[in-house]
mmCIF file of C-alpha atoms and ligand atoms in Angstrom:
data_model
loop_
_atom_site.group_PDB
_atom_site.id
_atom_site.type_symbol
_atom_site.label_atom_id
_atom_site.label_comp_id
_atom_site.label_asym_id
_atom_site.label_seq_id
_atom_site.Cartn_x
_atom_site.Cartn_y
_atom_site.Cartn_z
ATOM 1 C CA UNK A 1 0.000 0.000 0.000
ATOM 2 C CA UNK A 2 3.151 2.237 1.088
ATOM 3 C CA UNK A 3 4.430 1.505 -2.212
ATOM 4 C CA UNK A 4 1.678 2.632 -4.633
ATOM 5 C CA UNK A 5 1.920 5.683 -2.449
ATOM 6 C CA UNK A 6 5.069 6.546 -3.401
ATOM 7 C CA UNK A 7 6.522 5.813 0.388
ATOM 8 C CA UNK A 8 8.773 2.642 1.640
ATOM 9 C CA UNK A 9 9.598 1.480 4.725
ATOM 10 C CA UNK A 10 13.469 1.241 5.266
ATOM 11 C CA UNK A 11 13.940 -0.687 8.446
ATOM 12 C CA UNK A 12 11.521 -1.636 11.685
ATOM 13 C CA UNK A 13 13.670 -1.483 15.015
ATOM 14 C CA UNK A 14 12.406 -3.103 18.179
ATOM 15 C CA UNK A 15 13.246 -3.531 21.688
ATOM 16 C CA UNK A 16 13.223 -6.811 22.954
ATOM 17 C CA UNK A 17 14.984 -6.006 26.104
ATOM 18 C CA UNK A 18 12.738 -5.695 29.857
ATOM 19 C CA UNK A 19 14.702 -5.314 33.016
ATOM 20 C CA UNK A 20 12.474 -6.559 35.266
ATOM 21 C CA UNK A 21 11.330 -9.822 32.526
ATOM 22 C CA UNK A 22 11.570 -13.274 32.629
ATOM 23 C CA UNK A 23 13.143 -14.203 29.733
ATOM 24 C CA UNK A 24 16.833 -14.048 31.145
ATOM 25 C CA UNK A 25 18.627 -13.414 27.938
ATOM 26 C CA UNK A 26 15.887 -10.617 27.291
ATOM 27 C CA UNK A 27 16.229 -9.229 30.911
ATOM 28 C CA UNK A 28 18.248 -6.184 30.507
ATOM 29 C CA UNK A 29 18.511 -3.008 31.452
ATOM 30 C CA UNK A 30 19.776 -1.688 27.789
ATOM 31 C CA UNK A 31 20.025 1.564 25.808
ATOM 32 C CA UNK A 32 17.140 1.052 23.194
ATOM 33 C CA UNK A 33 13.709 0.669 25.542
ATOM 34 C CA UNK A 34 12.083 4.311 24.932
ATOM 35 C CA UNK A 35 12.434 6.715 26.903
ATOM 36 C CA UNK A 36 16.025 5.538 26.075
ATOM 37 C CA UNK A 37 16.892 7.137 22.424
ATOM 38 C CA UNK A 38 18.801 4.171 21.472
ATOM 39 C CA UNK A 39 17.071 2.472 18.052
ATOM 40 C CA UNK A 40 16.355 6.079 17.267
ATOM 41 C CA UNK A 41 20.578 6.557 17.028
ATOM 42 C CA UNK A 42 21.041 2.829 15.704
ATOM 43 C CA UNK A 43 18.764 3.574 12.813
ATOM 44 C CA UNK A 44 20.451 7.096 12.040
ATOM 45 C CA UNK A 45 23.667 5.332 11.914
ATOM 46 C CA UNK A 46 22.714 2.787 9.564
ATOM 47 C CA UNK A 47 20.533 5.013 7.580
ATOM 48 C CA UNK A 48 23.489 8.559 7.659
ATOM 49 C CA UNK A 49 20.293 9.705 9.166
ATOM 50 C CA UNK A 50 20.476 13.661 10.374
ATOM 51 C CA UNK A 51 18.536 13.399 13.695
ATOM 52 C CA UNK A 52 18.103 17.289 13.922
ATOM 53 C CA UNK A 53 16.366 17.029 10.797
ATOM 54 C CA UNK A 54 14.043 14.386 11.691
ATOM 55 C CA UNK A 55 10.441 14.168 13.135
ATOM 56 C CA UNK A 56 9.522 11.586 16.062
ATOM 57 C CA UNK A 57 5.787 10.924 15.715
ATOM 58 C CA UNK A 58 4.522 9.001 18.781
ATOM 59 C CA UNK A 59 1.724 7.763 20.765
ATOM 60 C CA UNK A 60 3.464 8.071 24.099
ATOM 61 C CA UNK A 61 5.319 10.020 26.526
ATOM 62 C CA UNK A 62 7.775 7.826 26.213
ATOM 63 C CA UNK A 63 7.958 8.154 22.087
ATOM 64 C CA UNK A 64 8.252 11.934 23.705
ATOM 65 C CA UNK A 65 11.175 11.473 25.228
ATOM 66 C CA UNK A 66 13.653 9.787 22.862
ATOM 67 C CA UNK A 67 12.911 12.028 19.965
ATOM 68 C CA UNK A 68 13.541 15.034 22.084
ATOM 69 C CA UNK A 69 16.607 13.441 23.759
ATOM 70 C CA UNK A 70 18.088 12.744 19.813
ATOM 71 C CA UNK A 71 17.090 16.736 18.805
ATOM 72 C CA UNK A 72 14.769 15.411 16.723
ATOM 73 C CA UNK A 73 11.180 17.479 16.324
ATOM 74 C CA UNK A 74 8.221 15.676 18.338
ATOM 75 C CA UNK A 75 4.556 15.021 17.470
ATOM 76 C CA UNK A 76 2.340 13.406 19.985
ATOM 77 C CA UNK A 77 -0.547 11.760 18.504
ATOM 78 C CA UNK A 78 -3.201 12.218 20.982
ATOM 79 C CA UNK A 79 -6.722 10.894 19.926
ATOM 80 C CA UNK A 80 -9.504 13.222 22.119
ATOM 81 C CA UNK A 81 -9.967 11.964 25.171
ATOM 82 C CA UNK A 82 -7.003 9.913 25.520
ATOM 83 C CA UNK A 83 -5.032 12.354 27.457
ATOM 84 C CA UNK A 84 -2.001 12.063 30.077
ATOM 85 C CA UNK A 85 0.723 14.164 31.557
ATOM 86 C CA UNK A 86 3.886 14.885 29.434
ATOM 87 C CA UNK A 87 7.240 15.330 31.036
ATOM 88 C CA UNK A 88 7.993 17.034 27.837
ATOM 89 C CA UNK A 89 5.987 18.856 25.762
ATOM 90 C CA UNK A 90 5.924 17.713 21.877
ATOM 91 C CA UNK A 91 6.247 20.613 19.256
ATOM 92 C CA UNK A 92 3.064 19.452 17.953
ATOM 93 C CA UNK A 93 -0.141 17.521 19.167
ATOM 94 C CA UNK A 94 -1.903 15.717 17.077
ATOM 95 C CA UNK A 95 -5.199 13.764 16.760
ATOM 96 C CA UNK A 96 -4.227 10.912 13.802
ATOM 97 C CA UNK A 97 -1.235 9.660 12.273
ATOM 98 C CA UNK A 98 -2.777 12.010 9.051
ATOM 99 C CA UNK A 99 -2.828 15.019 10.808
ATOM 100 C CA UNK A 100 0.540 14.254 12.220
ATOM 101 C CA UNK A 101 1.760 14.221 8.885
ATOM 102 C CA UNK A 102 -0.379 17.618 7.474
ATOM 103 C CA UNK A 103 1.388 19.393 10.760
ATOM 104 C CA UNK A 104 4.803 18.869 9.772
ATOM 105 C CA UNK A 105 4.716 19.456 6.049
HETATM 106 ZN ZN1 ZN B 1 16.288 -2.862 24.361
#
């Protein structure tokens, strides 16, 4: 769908990593769980990314967090309704991932 659009996804990153888990090889306390900007700096060095010229859109405080750690410009997506505190404000607040998108064009 991405792809008739004109748009393609590079790379996903995840965190597998949870300090207090289970899993022992899993249980970690590691750089790339958000708040923790680490697979936001893993993918800029595999992708010669320019993190000051790069927007974090998120759901969470969290997603928050590591773009603004990184210098990268924030959007919260915020559906109405779904509110919480933020530690640190986003630039922008958004309601859907497409309004996200129309604020930072
Ligand atoms: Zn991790």
């Amino acid at each position: 769908m991405l792809s008739r659009e004109g748009a393609q996804i590079d790379a996903i990153y995840y965190c597998p990593h949870l300090a207090e888990g289970t899993v022992k090889e899993y249980s970690v306390d590691c750089q790339c769980r958000k708040p923790r900007p680490g697979m936001l700096q893993k993918a800029a060095r595999e992708y010669d990314v320019d993190l000051s010229m790069s927007i974090m859109i998120g759901d969470t405080p969290a997603d928050i967090m590591a773009g603004k750690a990184v210098g990268c410009k924030t959007v919260l997506v915020q559906p109405p309704g779904n509110g919480f505190e933020m530690a640190e404000n986003p630039d922008f607040i958004a309601k859907d991932l497409m309004d996200a998108v129309t604020l930072v064009s």
